[in-house]
Short mmCIF file of C-alpha atoms in Angstrom, two decimals:
data_model
loop_
_atom_site.label_atom_id
_atom_site.label_comp_id
_atom_site.label_asym_id
_atom_site.label_seq_id
_atom_site.Cartn_x
_atom_site.Cartn_y
_atom_site.Cartn_z
CA MET C 1037 -37.10 9.10 -12.61
CA ILE C 1038 -34.68 7.62 -10.07
CA VAL C 1039 -31.04 7.08 -11.10
CA ASP C 1040 -28.45 5.27 -9.00
CA ILE C 1041 -25.18 7.15 -9.61
CA THR C 1042 -23.13 4.85 -7.38
CA LEU C 1043 -20.42 2.63 -8.84
CA LYS C 1044 -21.33 -1.00 -8.14
CA VAL C 1045 -18.50 -2.54 -6.11
CA THR C 1046 -17.54 -6.10 -6.98
CA PRO C 1047 -14.75 -8.35 -5.69
CA LYS C 1048 -12.86 -7.63 -8.92
CA ILE C 1049 -13.14 -3.87 -8.40
CA VAL C 1050 -11.86 -4.17 -4.82
CA ASN C 1051 -8.98 -6.37 -5.96
CA ASP C 1052 -8.04 -4.13 -8.90
CA ALA C 1053 -8.31 -0.95 -6.86
CA SER C 1054 -6.27 -2.28 -3.97
CA GLY C 1055 -3.49 -3.12 -6.43
CA ALA C 1056 -3.44 0.42 -7.83
CA GLU C 1057 -4.51 2.56 -4.86
CA LYS C 1058 -3.14 2.11 -1.34
CA LYS C 1059 -6.06 3.79 0.43
CA VAL C 1060 -8.74 1.26 -0.59
CA LEU C 1061 -8.89 -0.39 2.83
CA SER C 1062 -9.53 2.95 4.54
CA GLY C 1063 -12.81 3.57 2.71
CA HIS C 1064 -11.53 4.77 -0.66
CA VAL C 1065 -13.20 2.23 -2.93
CA GLY C 1066 -15.95 2.80 -5.45
CA THR C 1067 -18.15 5.84 -4.96
CA HIS C 1068 -16.91 7.59 -1.84
CA PHE C 1069 -15.90 10.89 -0.44
CA ASP C 1070 -12.78 11.88 1.38
CA VAL C 1071 -13.93 13.10 4.79
CA MET C 1072 -10.58 14.51 5.77
CA ASN C 1073 -11.02 15.54 9.42
CA LYS C 1074 -14.71 16.45 9.08
CA GLU C 1075 -18.03 14.77 9.71
CA PHE C 1076 -20.64 14.62 6.95
CA PRO C 1077 -23.59 16.79 8.06
CA LEU C 1078 -26.93 14.98 7.98
CA GLU C 1079 -28.51 18.03 6.33
CA PHE C 1080 -26.34 17.21 3.28
CA LEU C 1081 -28.18 13.90 2.77
CA GLU C 1082 -30.48 15.55 0.22
CA ARG C 1083 -29.32 18.42 -1.97
CA LYS C 1084 -30.66 20.12 -5.05
CA GLY C 1085 -28.48 18.75 -7.84
CA LEU C 1086 -26.94 19.97 -11.04
CA VAL C 1087 -24.88 17.96 -13.54
CA PHE C 1088 -22.63 19.69 -16.07
CA ASP C 1089 -21.56 17.98 -19.29
CA VAL C 1090 -17.78 18.33 -19.61
CA LYS C 1091 -17.28 15.25 -21.75
CA GLY C 1092 -14.27 15.40 -24.01
CA ILE C 1093 -12.17 17.76 -21.89
CA PHE C 1094 -8.98 15.75 -21.28
CA GLU C 1095 -6.08 17.79 -22.63
CA ARG C 1096 -6.59 20.58 -20.08
CA ASP C 1097 -8.30 21.33 -16.79
CA ILE C 1098 -12.07 21.78 -16.69
CA GLU C 1099 -12.48 25.55 -16.39
CA ILE C 1100 -15.16 28.00 -15.25
CA SER C 1101 -15.78 28.87 -18.89
CA ASP C 1102 -16.82 25.25 -19.56
CA ILE C 1103 -19.95 25.54 -17.40
CA ASP C 1104 -22.68 28.05 -16.61
CA MET C 1105 -21.81 29.24 -13.11
CA SER C 1106 -25.04 31.24 -12.93
CA MET C 1107 -26.88 27.93 -12.48
CA VAL C 1108 -24.89 27.07 -9.34
CA LYS C 1109 -26.65 27.96 -6.09
CA GLU C 1110 -25.67 27.74 -2.45
CA GLY C 1111 -26.04 24.30 -0.89
CA MET C 1112 -26.14 22.37 -4.18
CA PHE C 1113 -24.63 19.03 -5.15
CA VAL C 1114 -22.77 20.02 -8.33
CA ALA C 1115 -21.53 17.11 -10.46
CA PHE C 1116 -19.39 16.88 -13.58
CA TYR C 1117 -20.08 14.31 -16.29
CA SER C 1118 -16.85 13.63 -18.21
CA GLY C 1119 -17.58 10.07 -19.33
CA TYR C 1120 -14.17 9.03 -18.00
CA ILE C 1121 -15.44 6.19 -15.78
CA GLU C 1122 -17.14 4.74 -18.87
CA GLN C 1123 -13.94 4.86 -20.94
CA VAL C 1124 -11.21 3.79 -18.50
CA GLU C 1125 -11.71 0.77 -16.25
CA TYR C 1126 -12.11 1.71 -12.60
CA GLY C 1127 -9.36 0.27 -10.42
CA THR C 1128 -6.60 0.46 -13.00
CA LYS C 1129 -3.49 2.57 -12.51
CA GLU C 1130 -4.49 4.69 -15.52
CA TYR C 1131 -7.88 5.39 -13.92
CA PHE C 1132 -6.25 6.84 -10.81
CA THR C 1133 -3.40 8.72 -12.49
CA ASN C 1134 -4.64 10.05 -15.83
CA HIS C 1135 -8.15 11.41 -15.24
CA PRO C 1136 -9.69 14.83 -15.93
CA GLN C 1137 -9.48 17.43 -13.19
CA LEU C 1138 -11.14 20.69 -12.21
CA SER C 1139 -9.07 23.87 -12.36
CA ASP C 1140 -8.21 25.58 -9.10
CA GLU C 1141 -10.23 28.59 -10.29
CA LEU C 1142 -13.32 26.46 -10.89
CA ILE C 1143 -13.00 24.80 -7.48
CA GLU C 1144 -12.62 28.22 -5.86
CA ALA C 1145 -15.70 29.54 -7.71
CA LEU C 1146 -17.77 26.55 -6.52
CA LEU C 1147 -16.63 27.12 -2.95
CA GLU C 1148 -17.45 30.83 -3.19
CA LYS C 1149 -20.97 29.81 -4.22
CA LYS C 1150 -21.00 27.62 -1.07
CA VAL C 1151 -21.88 24.33 -2.73
CA SER C 1152 -22.26 21.39 -0.35
CA ILE C 1153 -20.93 18.60 -2.55
CA ILE C 1154 -18.79 18.43 -5.69
CA GLY C 1155 -19.25 15.15 -7.57
CA VAL C 1156 -17.12 13.68 -10.35
CA ASP C 1157 -17.13 10.54 -12.49
CA PHE C 1158 -13.38 10.14 -12.08
CA ALA C 1159 -10.87 9.65 -9.25
CA GLY C 1160 -10.65 13.18 -7.85
CA ILE C 1161 -11.02 16.88 -8.51
CA ARG C 1162 -7.21 17.14 -8.69
CA MET C 1163 -4.56 14.49 -9.45
CA GLY C 1164 -1.51 13.15 -7.69
CA LYS C 1165 -0.02 15.18 -4.86
CA GLU C 1166 -2.72 17.85 -5.27
CA HIS C 1167 -5.58 15.39 -4.61
CA THR C 1168 -5.57 15.20 -0.81
CA PRO C 1169 -4.71 18.86 -0.10
CA LYS C 1170 -7.49 20.04 -2.43
CA ASP C 1171 -10.04 17.72 -0.80
CA GLN C 1172 -8.95 19.12 2.59
CA TYR C 1173 -9.25 22.66 1.23
CA CYS C 1174 -12.83 21.93 0.16
CA ALA C 1175 -13.72 20.23 3.45
CA ASP C 1176 -12.33 23.18 5.41
CA ARG C 1177 -14.76 25.38 3.47
CA GLY C 1178 -17.78 23.16 4.08
CA ALA C 1179 -17.86 21.17 0.83
CA PHE C 1180 -17.29 17.45 0.32
CA VAL C 1181 -15.96 15.80 -2.85
CA VAL C 1182 -17.71 12.61 -4.02
CA GLU C 1183 -15.61 10.57 -6.45
CA ASN C 1184 -16.29 7.77 -8.96
CA LEU C 1185 -19.94 8.48 -9.79
CA VAL C 1186 -21.68 6.71 -12.69
CA ASN C 1187 -24.74 7.35 -14.89
CA LEU C 1188 -24.33 11.13 -14.73
CA ASP C 1189 -25.16 11.32 -18.45
CA LYS C 1190 -28.78 10.56 -17.51
CA LEU C 1191 -28.94 13.74 -15.43
CA VAL C 1192 -27.25 16.27 -17.71
CA GLY C 1193 -29.60 19.14 -18.49
CA LEU C 1194 -32.33 18.08 -16.07
CA GLU C 1195 -33.86 20.67 -13.78
CA ASP C 1196 -35.27 20.02 -10.33
CA VAL C 1197 -32.89 17.15 -9.60
CA VAL C 1198 -32.49 16.08 -5.98
CA ILE C 1199 -29.40 14.06 -5.16
CA SER C 1200 -29.30 11.95 -2.00
CA THR C 1201 -25.97 10.86 -0.53
CA TYR C 1202 -25.88 8.16 2.14
CA PRO C 1203 -22.39 7.61 3.57
CA ILE C 1204 -21.54 4.51 5.57
CA ASN C 1205 -21.36 5.48 9.25
CA TYR C 1206 -17.64 4.75 9.66
CA GLU C 1207 -15.52 6.54 12.22
CA LYS C 1208 -11.84 7.52 12.00
CA MET C 1209 -11.68 6.60 8.31
CA THR C 1210 -10.28 8.91 5.66
CA GLY C 1211 -12.83 7.85 3.05
CA LEU C 1212 -16.50 7.03 3.35
CA PRO C 1213 -18.12 4.76 0.77
CA CYS C 1214 -21.60 6.05 -0.01
CA ARG C 1215 -24.71 5.33 -2.01
CA VAL C 1216 -25.74 8.27 -4.18
CA VAL C 1217 -29.16 8.36 -5.83
CA ALA C 1218 -30.71 11.11 -7.95
CA ARG C 1219 -34.37 11.91 -8.54
CA GLY C 1220 -35.36 14.09 -11.42
#
């Protein structure tokens, strides 16, 4: 089974997102990752993948206790299916400002496991003024954050998933749009 987990970008999405998010023109539209001051390593193009179901967690941060950390291995692409991108229209102000987020402790635990990529079906692993510094924190520790994934529900619970991430070869951009495809 092959599943495209990339948000399809349309003129409407670009228009809506640029009205709600100032960084759209610097690569932050649709499925993308924030490169910070790093370069995406080509060895990260294909990673063993794991998708956790965290749907319904909105009133609090997504915590370590919400997932099985024993399943997380070094070098993995670890994604979180919240269903948020299916419930709130991408590009709206609400989408960018009122999404789920991972707890600092969970992010730290993922980094200690040396994951390569953290993927989410919402606008970022942290919100507001914490968004950019936390992405930089991850990048400084060798992990990239891929935002605005779709179709993660199709991968929940599957073993032996391989997730391929193909960033656009932009230079001196703060965000890199990418195509992300899973095989399971």
